[in-house]
Structures are given as C-alpha cells and as structure tokens.
Coordinates of C-alpha atoms and ligand atoms in Angstrom, one line a residue:
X294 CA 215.5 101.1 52.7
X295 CA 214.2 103.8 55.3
X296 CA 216.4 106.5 55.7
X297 CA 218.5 106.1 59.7
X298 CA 217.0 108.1 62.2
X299 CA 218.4 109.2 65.4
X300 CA 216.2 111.5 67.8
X301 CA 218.5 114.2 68.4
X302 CA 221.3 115.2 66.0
X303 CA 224.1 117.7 66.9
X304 CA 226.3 119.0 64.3
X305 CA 230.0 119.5 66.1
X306 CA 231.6 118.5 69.3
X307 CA 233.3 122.4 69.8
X308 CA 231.7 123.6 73.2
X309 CA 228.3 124.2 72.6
X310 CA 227.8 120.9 71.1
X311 CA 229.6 119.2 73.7
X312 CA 227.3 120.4 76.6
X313 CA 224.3 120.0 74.8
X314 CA 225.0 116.3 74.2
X315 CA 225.9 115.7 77.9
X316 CA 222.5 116.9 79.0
X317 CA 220.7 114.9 76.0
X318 CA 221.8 112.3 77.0
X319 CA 221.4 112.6 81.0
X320 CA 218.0 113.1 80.1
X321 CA 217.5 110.0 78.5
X322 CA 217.8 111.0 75.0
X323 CA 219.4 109.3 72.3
X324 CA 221.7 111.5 70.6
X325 CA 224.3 111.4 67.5
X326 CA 227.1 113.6 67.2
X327 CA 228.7 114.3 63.8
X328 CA 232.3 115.8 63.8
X329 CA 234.0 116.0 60.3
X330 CA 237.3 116.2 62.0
X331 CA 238.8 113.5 63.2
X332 CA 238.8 111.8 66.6
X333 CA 242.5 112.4 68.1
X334 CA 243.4 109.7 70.4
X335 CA 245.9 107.7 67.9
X336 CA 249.2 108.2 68.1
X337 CA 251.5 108.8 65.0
X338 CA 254.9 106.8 64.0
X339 CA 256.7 109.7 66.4
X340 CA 254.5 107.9 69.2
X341 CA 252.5 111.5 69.5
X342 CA 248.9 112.2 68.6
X343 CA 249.8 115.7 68.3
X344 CA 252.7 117.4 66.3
X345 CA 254.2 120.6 68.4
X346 CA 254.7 124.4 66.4
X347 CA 258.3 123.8 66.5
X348 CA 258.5 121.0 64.7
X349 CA 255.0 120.3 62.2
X350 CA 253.9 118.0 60.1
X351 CA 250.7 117.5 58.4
X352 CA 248.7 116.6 61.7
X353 CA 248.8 120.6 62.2
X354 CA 246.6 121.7 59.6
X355 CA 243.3 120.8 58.4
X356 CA 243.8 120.1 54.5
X357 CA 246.6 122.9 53.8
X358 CA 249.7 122.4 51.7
X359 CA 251.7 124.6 54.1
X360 CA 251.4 125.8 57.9
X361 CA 249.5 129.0 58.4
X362 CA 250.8 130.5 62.0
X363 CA 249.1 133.3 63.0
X364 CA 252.9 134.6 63.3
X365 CA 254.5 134.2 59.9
X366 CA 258.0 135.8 60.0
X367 CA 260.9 135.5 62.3
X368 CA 263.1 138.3 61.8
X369 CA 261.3 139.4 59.0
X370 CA 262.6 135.7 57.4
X371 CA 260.1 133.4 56.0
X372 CA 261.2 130.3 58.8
X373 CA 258.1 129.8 60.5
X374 CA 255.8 128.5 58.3
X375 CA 256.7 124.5 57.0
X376 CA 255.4 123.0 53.9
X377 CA 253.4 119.8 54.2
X378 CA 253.3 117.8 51.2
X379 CA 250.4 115.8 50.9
X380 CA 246.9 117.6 52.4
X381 CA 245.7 115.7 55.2
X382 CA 242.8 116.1 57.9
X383 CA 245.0 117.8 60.2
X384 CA 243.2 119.7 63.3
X385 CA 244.2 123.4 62.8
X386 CA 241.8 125.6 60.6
X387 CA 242.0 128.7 59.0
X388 CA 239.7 129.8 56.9
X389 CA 240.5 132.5 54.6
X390 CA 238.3 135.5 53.5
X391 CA 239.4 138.8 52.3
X392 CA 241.0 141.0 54.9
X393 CA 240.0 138.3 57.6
X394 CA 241.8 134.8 58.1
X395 CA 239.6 132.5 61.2
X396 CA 241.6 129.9 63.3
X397 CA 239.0 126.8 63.8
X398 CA 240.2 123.4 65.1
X399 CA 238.7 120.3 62.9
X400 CA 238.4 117.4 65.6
X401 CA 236.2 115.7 68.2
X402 CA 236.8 118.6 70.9
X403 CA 236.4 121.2 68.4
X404 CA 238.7 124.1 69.6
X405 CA 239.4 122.5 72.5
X406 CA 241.6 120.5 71.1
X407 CA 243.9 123.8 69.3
X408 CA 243.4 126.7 71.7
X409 CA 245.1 128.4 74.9
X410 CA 243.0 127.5 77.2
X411 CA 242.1 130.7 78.9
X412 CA 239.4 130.9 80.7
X413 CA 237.8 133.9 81.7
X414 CA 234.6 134.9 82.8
X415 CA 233.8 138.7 81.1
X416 CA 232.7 141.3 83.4
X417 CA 228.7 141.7 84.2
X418 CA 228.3 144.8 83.0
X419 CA 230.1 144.4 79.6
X420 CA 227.9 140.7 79.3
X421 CA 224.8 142.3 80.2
X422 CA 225.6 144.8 77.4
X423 CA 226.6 142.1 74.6
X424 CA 223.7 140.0 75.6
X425 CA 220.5 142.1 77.3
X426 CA 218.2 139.0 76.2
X427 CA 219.9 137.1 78.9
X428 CA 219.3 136.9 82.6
X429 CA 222.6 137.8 84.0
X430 CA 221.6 136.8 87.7
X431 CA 221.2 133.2 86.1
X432 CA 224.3 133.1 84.3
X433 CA 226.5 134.8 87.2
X434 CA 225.3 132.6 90.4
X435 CA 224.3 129.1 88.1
X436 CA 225.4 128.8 84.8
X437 CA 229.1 130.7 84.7
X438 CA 229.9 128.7 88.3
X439 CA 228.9 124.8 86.6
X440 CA 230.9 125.9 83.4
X441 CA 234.0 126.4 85.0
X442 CA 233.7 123.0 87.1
X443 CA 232.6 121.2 84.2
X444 CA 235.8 122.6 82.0
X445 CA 238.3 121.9 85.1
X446 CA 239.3 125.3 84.9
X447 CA 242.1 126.1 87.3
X448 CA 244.5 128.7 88.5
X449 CA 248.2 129.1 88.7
X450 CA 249.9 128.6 91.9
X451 CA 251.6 132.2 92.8
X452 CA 254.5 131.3 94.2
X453 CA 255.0 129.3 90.8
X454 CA 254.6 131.8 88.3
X455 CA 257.0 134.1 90.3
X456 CA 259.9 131.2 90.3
X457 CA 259.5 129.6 87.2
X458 CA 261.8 130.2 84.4
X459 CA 259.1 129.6 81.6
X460 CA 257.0 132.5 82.9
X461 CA 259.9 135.0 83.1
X462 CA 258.4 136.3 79.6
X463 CA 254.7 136.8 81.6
X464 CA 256.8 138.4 84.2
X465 CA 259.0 140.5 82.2
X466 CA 256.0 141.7 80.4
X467 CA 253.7 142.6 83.5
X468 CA 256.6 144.5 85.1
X469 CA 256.2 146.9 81.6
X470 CA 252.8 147.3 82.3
X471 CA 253.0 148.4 85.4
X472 CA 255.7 150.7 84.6
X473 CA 252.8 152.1 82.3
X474 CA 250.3 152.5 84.9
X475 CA 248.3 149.3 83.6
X476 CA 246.4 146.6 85.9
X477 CA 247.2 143.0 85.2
X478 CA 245.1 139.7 85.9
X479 CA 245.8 136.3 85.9
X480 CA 243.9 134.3 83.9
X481 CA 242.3 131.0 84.8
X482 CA 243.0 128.2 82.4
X483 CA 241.6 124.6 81.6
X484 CA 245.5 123.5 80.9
X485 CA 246.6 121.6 84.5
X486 CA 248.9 124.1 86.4
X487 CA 250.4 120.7 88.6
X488 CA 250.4 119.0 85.3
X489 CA 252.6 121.7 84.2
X490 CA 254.7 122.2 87.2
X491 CA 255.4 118.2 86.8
X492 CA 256.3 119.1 83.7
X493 CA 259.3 121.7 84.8
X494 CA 260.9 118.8 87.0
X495 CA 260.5 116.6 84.5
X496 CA 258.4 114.2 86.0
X497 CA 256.0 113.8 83.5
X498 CA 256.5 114.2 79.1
X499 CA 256.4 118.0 78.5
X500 CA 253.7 119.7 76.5
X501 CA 253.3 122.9 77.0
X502 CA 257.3 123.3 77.8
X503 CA 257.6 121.7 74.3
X504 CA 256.0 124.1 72.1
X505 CA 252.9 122.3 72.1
X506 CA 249.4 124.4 71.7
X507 CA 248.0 124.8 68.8
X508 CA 248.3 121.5 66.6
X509 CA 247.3 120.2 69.9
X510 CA 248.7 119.4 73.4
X511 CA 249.5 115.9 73.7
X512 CA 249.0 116.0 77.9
X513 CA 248.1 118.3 80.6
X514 CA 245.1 120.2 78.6
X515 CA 241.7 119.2 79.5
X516 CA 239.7 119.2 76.4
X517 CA 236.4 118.5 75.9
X518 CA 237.3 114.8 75.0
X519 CA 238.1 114.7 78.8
X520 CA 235.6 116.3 80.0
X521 CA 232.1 116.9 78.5
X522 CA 232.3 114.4 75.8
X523 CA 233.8 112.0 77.9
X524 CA 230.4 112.0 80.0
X525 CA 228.2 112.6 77.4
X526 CA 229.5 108.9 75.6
X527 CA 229.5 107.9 79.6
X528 CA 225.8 108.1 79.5
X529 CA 225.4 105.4 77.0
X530 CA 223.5 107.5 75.0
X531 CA 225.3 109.7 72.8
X532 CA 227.9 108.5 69.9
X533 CA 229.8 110.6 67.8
X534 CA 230.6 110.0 64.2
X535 CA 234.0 111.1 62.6
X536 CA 235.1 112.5 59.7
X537 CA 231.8 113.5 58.5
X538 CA 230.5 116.5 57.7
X539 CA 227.0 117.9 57.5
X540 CA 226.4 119.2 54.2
X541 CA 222.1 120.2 53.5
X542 CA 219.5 120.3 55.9
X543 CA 216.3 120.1 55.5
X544 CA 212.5 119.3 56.9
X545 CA 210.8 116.0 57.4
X546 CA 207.7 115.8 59.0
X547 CA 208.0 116.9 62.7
X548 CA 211.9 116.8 62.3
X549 CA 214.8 116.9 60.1
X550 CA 216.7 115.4 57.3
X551 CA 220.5 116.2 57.0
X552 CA 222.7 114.7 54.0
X553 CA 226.6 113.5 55.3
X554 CA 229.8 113.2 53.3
X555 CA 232.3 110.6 55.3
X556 CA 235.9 111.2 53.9
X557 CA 238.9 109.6 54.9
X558 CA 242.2 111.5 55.9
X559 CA 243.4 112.1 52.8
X560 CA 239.9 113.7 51.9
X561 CA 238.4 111.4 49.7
X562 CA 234.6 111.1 49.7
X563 CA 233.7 107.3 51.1
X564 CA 230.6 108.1 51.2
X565 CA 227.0 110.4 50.8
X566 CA 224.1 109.7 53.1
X567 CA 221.2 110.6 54.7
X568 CA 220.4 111.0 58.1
X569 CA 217.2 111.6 60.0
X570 CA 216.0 113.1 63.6
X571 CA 213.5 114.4 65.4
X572 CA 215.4 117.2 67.1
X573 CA 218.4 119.0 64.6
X574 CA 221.0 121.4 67.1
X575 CA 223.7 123.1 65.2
X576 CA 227.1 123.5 67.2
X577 CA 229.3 123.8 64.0
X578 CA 230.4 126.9 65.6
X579 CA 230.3 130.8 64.1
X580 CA 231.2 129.7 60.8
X581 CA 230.0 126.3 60.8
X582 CA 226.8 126.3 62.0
X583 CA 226.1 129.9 59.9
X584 CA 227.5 128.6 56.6
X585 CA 224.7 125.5 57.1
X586 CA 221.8 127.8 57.8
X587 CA 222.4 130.2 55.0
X588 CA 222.8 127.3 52.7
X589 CA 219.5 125.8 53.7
X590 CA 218.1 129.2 53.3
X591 CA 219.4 129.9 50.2
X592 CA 219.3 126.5 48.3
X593 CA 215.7 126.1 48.9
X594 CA 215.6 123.6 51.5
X595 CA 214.3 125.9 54.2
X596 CA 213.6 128.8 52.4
X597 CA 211.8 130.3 55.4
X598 CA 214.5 130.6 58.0
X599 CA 215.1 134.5 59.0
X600 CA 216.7 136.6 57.0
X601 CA 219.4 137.7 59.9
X602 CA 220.7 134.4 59.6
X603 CA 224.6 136.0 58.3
X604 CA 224.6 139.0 60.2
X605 CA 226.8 140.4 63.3
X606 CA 229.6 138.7 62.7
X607 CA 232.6 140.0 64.7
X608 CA 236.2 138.6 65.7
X609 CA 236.2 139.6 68.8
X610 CA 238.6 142.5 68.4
X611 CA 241.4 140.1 68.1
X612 CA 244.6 141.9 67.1
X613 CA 248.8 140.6 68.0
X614 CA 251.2 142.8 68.3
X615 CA 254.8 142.6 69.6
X616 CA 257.1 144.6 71.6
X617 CA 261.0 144.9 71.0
X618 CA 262.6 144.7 74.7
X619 CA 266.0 145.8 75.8
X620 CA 268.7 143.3 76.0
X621 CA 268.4 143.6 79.6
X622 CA 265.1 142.5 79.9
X623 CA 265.5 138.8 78.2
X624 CA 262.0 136.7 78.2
X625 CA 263.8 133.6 78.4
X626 CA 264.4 130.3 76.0
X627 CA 261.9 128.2 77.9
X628 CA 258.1 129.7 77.9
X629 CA 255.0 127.9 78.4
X630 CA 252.5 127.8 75.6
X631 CA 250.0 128.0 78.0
X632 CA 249.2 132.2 78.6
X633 CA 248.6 133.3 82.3
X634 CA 248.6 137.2 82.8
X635 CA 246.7 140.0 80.6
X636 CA 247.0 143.6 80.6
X637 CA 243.9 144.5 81.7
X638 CA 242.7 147.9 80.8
X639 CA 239.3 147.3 80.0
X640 CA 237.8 150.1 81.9
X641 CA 239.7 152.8 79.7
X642 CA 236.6 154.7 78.2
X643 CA 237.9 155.2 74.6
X644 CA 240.6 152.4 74.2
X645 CA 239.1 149.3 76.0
X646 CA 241.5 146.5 75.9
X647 CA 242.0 142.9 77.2
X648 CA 245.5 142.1 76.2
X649 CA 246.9 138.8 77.2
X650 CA 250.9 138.0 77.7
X651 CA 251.4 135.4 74.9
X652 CA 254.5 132.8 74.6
X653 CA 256.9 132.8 71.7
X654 CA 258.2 129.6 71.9
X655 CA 261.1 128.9 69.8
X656 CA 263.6 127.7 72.2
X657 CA 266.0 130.7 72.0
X658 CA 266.1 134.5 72.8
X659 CA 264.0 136.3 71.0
X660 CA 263.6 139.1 73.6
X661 CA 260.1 139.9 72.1
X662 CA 256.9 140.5 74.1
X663 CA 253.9 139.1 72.3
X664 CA 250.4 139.6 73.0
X665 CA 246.5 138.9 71.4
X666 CA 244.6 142.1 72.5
X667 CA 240.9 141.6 72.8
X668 CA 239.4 145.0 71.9
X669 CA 235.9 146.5 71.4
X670 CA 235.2 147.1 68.1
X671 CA 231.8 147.9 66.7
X672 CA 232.1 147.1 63.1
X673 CA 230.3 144.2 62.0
X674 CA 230.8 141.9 59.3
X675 CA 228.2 139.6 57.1
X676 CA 227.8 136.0 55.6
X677 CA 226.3 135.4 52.4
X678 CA 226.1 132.2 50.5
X679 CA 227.9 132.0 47.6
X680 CA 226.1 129.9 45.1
X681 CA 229.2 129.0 42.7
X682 CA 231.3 127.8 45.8
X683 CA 228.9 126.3 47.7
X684 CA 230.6 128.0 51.0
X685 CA 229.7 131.3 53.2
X686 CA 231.6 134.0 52.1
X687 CA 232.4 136.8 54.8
X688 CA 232.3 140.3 53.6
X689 CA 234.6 142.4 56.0
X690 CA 237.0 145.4 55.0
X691 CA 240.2 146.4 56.1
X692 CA 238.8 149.3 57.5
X693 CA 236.5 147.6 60.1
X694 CA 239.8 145.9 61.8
X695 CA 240.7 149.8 62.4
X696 CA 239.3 150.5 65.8
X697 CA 240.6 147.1 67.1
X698 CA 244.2 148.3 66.0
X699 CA 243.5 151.8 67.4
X700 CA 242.8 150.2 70.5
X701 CA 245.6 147.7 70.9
X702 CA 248.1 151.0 69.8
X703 CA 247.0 152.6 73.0
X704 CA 247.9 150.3 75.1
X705 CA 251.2 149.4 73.8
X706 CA 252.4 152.5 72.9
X707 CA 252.3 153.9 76.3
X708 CA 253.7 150.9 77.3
X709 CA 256.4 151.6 75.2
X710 CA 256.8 154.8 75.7
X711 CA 257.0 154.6 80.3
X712 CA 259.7 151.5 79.0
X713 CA 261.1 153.5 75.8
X714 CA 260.5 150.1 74.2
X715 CA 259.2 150.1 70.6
X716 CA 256.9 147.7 68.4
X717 CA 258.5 144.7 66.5
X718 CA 258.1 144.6 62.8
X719 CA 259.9 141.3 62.0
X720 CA 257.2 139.0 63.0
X721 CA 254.0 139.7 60.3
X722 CA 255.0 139.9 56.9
X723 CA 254.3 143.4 55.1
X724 CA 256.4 145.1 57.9
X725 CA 253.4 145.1 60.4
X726 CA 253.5 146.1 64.1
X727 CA 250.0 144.6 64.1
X728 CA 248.0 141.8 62.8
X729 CA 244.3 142.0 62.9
X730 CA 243.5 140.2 60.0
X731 CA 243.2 137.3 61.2
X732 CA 241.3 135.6 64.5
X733 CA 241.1 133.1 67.1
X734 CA 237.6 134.7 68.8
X735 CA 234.8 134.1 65.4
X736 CA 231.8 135.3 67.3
X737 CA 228.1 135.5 65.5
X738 CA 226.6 134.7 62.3
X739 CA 223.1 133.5 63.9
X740 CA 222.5 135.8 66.6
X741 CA 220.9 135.1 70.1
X742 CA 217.6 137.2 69.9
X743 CA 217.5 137.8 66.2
X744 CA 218.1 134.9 63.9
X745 CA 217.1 132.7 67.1
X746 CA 214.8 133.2 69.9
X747 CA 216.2 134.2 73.5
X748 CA 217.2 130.0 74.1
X749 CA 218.5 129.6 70.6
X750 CA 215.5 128.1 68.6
X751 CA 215.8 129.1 64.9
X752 CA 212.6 131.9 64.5
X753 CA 209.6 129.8 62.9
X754 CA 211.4 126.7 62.7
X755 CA 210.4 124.0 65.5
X756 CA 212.9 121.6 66.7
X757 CA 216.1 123.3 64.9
X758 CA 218.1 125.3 67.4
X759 CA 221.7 126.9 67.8
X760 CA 223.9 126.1 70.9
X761 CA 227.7 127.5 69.8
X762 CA 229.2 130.8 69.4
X763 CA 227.4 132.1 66.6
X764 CA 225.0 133.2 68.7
X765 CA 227.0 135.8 69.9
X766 CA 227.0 139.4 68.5
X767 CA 230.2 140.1 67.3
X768 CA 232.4 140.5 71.2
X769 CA 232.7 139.5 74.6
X770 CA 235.8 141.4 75.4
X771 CA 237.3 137.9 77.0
X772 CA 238.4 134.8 75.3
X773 CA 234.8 133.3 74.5
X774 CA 234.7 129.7 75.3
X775 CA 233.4 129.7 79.4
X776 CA 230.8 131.7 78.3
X777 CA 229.5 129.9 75.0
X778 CA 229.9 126.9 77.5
X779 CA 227.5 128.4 80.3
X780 CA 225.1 129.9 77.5
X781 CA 224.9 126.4 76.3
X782 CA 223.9 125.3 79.6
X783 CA 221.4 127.5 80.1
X784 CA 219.7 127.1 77.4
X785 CA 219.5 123.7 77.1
X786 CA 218.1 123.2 80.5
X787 CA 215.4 125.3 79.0
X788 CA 215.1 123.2 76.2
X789 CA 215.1 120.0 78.0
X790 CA 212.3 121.3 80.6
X791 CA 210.3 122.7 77.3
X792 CA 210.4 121.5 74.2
X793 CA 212.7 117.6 74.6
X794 CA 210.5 114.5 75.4
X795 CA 212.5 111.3 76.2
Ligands
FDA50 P1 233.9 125.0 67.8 O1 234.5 125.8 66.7 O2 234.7 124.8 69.0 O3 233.4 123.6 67.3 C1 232.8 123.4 66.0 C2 233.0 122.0 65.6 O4 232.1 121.7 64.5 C3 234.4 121.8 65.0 O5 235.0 120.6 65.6 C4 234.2 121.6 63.5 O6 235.1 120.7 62.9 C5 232.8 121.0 63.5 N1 232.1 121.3 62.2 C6 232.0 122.5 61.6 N2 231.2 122.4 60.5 C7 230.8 121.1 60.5 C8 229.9 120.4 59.6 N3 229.3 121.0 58.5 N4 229.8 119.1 59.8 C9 230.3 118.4 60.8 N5 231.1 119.1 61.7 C10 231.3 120.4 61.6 N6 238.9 130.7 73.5 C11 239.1 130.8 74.8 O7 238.1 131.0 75.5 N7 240.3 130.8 75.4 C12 241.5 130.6 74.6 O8 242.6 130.6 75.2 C13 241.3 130.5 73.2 N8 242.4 130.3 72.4 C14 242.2 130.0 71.1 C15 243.3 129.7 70.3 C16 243.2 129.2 69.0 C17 244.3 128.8 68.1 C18 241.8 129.1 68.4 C19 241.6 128.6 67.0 C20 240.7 129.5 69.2 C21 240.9 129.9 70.5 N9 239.8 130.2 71.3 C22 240.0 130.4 72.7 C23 238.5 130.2 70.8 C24 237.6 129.0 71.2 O9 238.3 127.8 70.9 C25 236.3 129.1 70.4 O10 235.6 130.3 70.7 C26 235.4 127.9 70.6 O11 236.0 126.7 70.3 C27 234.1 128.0 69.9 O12 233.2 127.0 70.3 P2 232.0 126.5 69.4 O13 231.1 125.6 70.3 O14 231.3 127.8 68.9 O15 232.5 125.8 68.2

C-alpha cells in the first residue's frame, strides 16, 4: 500500500494554523489539518457542549484526574478545584514543568475555544522592539486591520459597561486605579458584546453570565470554528482530522512524512499511521510545534534542523494577583467572564505593566479584585528533549518569574496604598499574593529570525515552516493572539506568492 499523501499538512487548528489553512485553501491547495483534540460541536447529556467553572466535569480538562484552575483556593479552602473520575479528552490543558504550569486548550479552535477573548493590538514601538525582523508598516496598515475583521473582534458599548451590574467589578476596579494615578483601556474582544447584552435580559441562554470561559463558552464567543476554520472547510479544500496527534516527522523526497496516533476520548490508541505531504506547517503552538521539532532533531529524523530550535521561551510575564476591597466597595454576584478594562501602565520606565480587570465568578460576594498582569520580563527559558519521556522538558527557575512579580507589585501596591486596600492571600495555595508560575501567554520555542527565517521557514529545511506563537521571543506585552493571527497572515501571503504551487 502507498503511504496517503495530502499536499499540504498543518499540524493544529490554534490561530496560526487556522489562517494558514484558510489561505491554502483559497489558493487552491488541498490541505489536511490534524487536531488531536477533539472537535466540540456535540452536546453532552446536560444538553451543553461545554461544562462552565462553576460546575465541571470531565469536558474541562484535557486527560487530568482533577481540575487545575489557575485559582486554586477560596478563602484559603481547597473548594475550587473538582475531581473528575475517569480522564477524558477534555479541552483545557495545563502542562506542568517545574516552577512553570502552561494553560493550552486541546480542540479544533485551539485556544480559541478556552480563552478570554481579548483582543489587543500591542503598541508599535514595543512590536517593533519584540520583532525588528518584521516590517511594522505592513503589519500596522494590512495585516493587524484584516486580523481583527477576520476574528470579529468588537468593542463594548459605553453606556453598557457603565450600567450593567456584571461589570460593577471592572468598574469598581478602574475607580482604584485611577485613585492611583493609573490609565485604564478598554479592551477589544472576539466574545459578542450584543450577544452578551442579550444575555443580561435574558433573551438569549447565558454564557459568559454563567461562569462559562474557560472549559469553553457554549454561545456568544466567536472561535475559530466560526470564523477562520469555518471558511477554510468552506473552500472545499481543507479537512481536519480529530483526535489525532502528530507524533515524528520526518523527510521524503521533496516533502514530508509524519507518523499519527488516533485515540478515542478515553485515550486509547485506535490507531498508528503514516501520513505524507508535499508542504509540512507546524501550528501546534509554543509547546506543540517546539516539542515536535526538537524531537525530529533529536531522534535522528531531521538531525539537521538548527540548533535554536528550544530557545526564548517566555510566558509573556503573566502573573495574577488579587486585591482585598472594603466592604463598601462590593464587585457584585453577577460578573461576566468575558474581561473588558486593563490597567494600563505600560509606559512606566522600570515597572511596565498591562494588567487586565479579571472576573471571579462564583455567584456570591467575594469583594476581591482580580487581575492577569502582563509584564516585561527578560528571562528566558529553554526546551530540551527528554529522551526517557519522549516530551520537551522546559527548564525555567523560580527566580526568572521574579521581575514579572516585581513588576505586577508596583502596580498594585500603589494601588493599594492611594485605596489603603491590601493584597488577598486566600486565593493561591502557599499563602501567595501572586501567582506566576503558571501562564496563559506560552510565547517562543522556534523563534522568528533564528530557528526560522524572517517568514517562518525552518533554516535549511525546504517546505517545513512555523505559523503559531512559537515564533515569538518570549513577550508581546498584550494578550498574544491578534498578533500571532496577523503574523500568520503575513507570512503566508509570502509563502503562497513564493514558495506554494497549486
Ligand atoms: P494554539 O495553542 O491556539 O493551538 C495549537 C493547537 O495544536 C491545539 O489545538 C493543540 O491541541 C494542537 N496540537 C498541539 N500539538 C499537537 C500535535 N502534536 N498533534 C496534533 N495537534 C496538536 N490570548 C489572547 O490574545 N487573549 C486572551 O484573552 C487570552 N486568554 C487566554 C486564556 C486561557 C485560559 C488560555 C489557555 C490562553 C489565553 N490566551 C489569550 C492565549 C491564546 O489562546 C494563545 O496565545 C493562542 O491560542 C496561541 O495560538 P497558537 O496558534 O500558537 O496555538
């Protein structure tokens, strides 16, 4: 039997893979996707395709015993986190390293389908810092523009967020920062802001007024499963394979030959195979798509790719912290999990930080202020394959999450301080005030410029190229995904105009 081929293979559907596909198959190319998460469009017995943080069950996490959230006390009690029996291919990821714990979502949408939906665009000059390879003038007037249209990415109706009840905690929040002499923004967002007003007069089933965010929102988000994958299938030439992962690459001829695992739900290998292209893009995002290169690399299956394959890993500075308010200043029972203000006080020269207002959304007063700083920290961290496991294994210390916390502390203690608030403790075990070992923002791994060229082909390896946010060094100082969106555009127009024949 000959082995299948398809001409173009992407690994992922996350957002890199996801634009790349659409424009493959515009252009005429046929393209398969493979996604070893599953395709969420089935509902459970509960009628939802999507279990909410309140209540989860094993939809939320991708083959974990128990629920990891990123907050895992409540009054320093162990109630947040639910056990879930039997592991199952649930859409919520976190993969664990020493002193560093990365969110993922497993699904056709990537993290689309798991994340808040914030959308910003980072500020030129801080871009053209992180990425000097890349024609800014490009990106700014073309590429950042059809992103955002592409994604559906929307604001919030003023007069709506100073009424509504479920952004009283945004409100009560920015107030505090202002008190402290700090800017706020509000942030664009890919979530529907009339879907969510709907939502509040109870027009339409709630989702992001029902604790829903990340297990997945069962309406109102647009995803990449309504957007660019949607079209990309809508071409007629793109399909996208489920519940298989990519396991060894290596070269054939002109092109490519990657071995697949199918499993089913419960985990269970149906099936090893063999599939063959022409053109091989990875979009198995930072960890993904780094953790396949290094084992190609290091296995002996393409023992020539560049040896900064694994380097400049970074998690975006990511750190939470929480604030204590007075009982005066209540944040309300009903909050959307859908963030729409940050603290912006990115200029600062020492202590840049992005800080946006996040939800707690139990249902009740908790009269705490949360928040996911994004700060700049110049530590780095590095893959390298581990031969025993099979897997990537990230080497990052405690230390390096230091300047990300020094950063964060800046902020919020002068917030505290004009409001004569103080940090809450309760809410990360080990009595914390912050959290930065873990992340939502994994940036790098196969950097644009070093491990690839300045369009994301793999150095001295024809046909093989990188399209997700592992090209990017390390920090963005905004939430990442517009931009690994409109870096995927651009380069793959390149691609298609250089190197893609139909
Ligand atoms: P992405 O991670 O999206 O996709 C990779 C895909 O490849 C996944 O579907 C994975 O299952 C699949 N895959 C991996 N290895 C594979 C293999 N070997 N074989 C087959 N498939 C494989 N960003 C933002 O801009 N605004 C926000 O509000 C948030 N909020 C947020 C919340 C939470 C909880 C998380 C986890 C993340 C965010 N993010 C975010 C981050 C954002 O979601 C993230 O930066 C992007 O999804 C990264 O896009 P990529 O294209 O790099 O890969």
């Amino acid at each position: 039997h000959a082995t299948p081929y398809t001409p173009a293979l992407i690994v992922g559907t996350g957002y890199g893979a996801a634009v790349t596909a659409l424009r493959l198959g515009e252009a005429g190319i046929r393209t398969t996707m493979i996604e070893m998460g599953q395709q969420w469009n089935t509902p459970g017995p509960d009628g939802k395709v999507f279990c909410s943080t309140l209540d989860p069950d094993r939809r939320s996490m991708w083959f974990h015993r128990r629920t990891e959230a990123p907050l895992d006390t409540f009054l320093w009690l162990d109630v947040v986190n639910r056990d879930l029996g039997t592991p199952y291919a649930g859409v919520l990821d976190r993969i664990d390293y020493p002193n560093m714990g990365v969110y993922v979502g497993r699904g056709v949408g990537g993290g689309s389908l798991v994340n808040g939906g914030m959308a910003p665009t980072p500020q030129r000059a801080y871009f053209e810092k992180v990425l000097p390879q890349v024609d800014a003038d490009a990106m700014y007037r073309r590429y950042f523009p059809l992103a955002r249209r592409m994604l559906g990415v929307n604001t919030i109706d003023p007069r709506y967020l100073e009424k509504t009840p479920a952004y009283q905690y945004a409100r009560v929040s920015r107030k505090h920062a202002h008190q402290a002499g700090f800017r706020t923004a509000v942030v664009p967002n890919v979530y529907s802001f009339d879907y969510l007003e709907k939502e509040e007069r109870r027009t339409v089933p709630r989702s992001a007024l029902a604790g829903e965010v990340i297990y997945g929102n069962n309406h109102g988000k647009q995803s990449l499963d309504k957007t660019y994958l949607a079209d990309a299938v809508g071409t007629g030439n793109v399909t996208i394979r489920t519940l298989t992962r990519v396991t060894t690459i290596r070269r054939q001829g002109n092109g490519y030959l990657v071995g697949l695992e199918q499993i089913d739900t419960a985990g269970k290998v149906l099936k090893r195979s063999e599939l063959a292209c022409r053109y091989l893009f990875l979009g198995a995002g930072s960890v993904g798509t780094t953790e396949l290169l290094l084992r190609a690399r290091e296995t002996g299956t393409l023992p020539d790719l560049p040896a900064a394959i694994g380097n400049g890993w970074g998690g975006n500075g990511n750190v939470m912290t929480a604030r204590a308010n007075h009982l005066w200043d209540p944040t309300g029972p009903l909050q959307s999990t859908i963030p729409t203000l940050a603290i912006d006080n990115w200029n600062d020269p020492v202590h840049p930080a992005f800080a946006e207002i996040a939800p707690l959304p139990v249902g009740l007063e908790t009269w705490a202020s949360l928040y996911l700083a994004i700060t700049v920290n110049p530590e780095r961290g590095h893959f390298t394959y581990n031969h025993s496991t099979d897997r990537a294994d990230l080497h990052w210390s405690a230390d390096q999450s230091t300047p990300s916390v020094r950063s964060a502390q800046a902020l919020f203690d002068r917030i505290n301080k004009a409001v004569g608030t103080t940090y809450r403790r309760d809410l990360f075990s080990g009595n914390r005030p912050f959290a930065a070992d873990f992340c939502y923002h994994p940036l790098g791994g196969c950097l644009l410029g070093k491990a690839t060229d300045t369009y994301g082909r793999v150095v001295g390896h024809s046909n093989l190229y990188v399209t997700d946010g592992s090209l990017i060094p390390g920090s963005l100082g905004v939430n990442p995904f517009v931009t690994i969106t409109a870096l995927a555009e651009r380069n793959v127009a390149r691609l298609l105009a250089t190197d893609l024949k139909p």
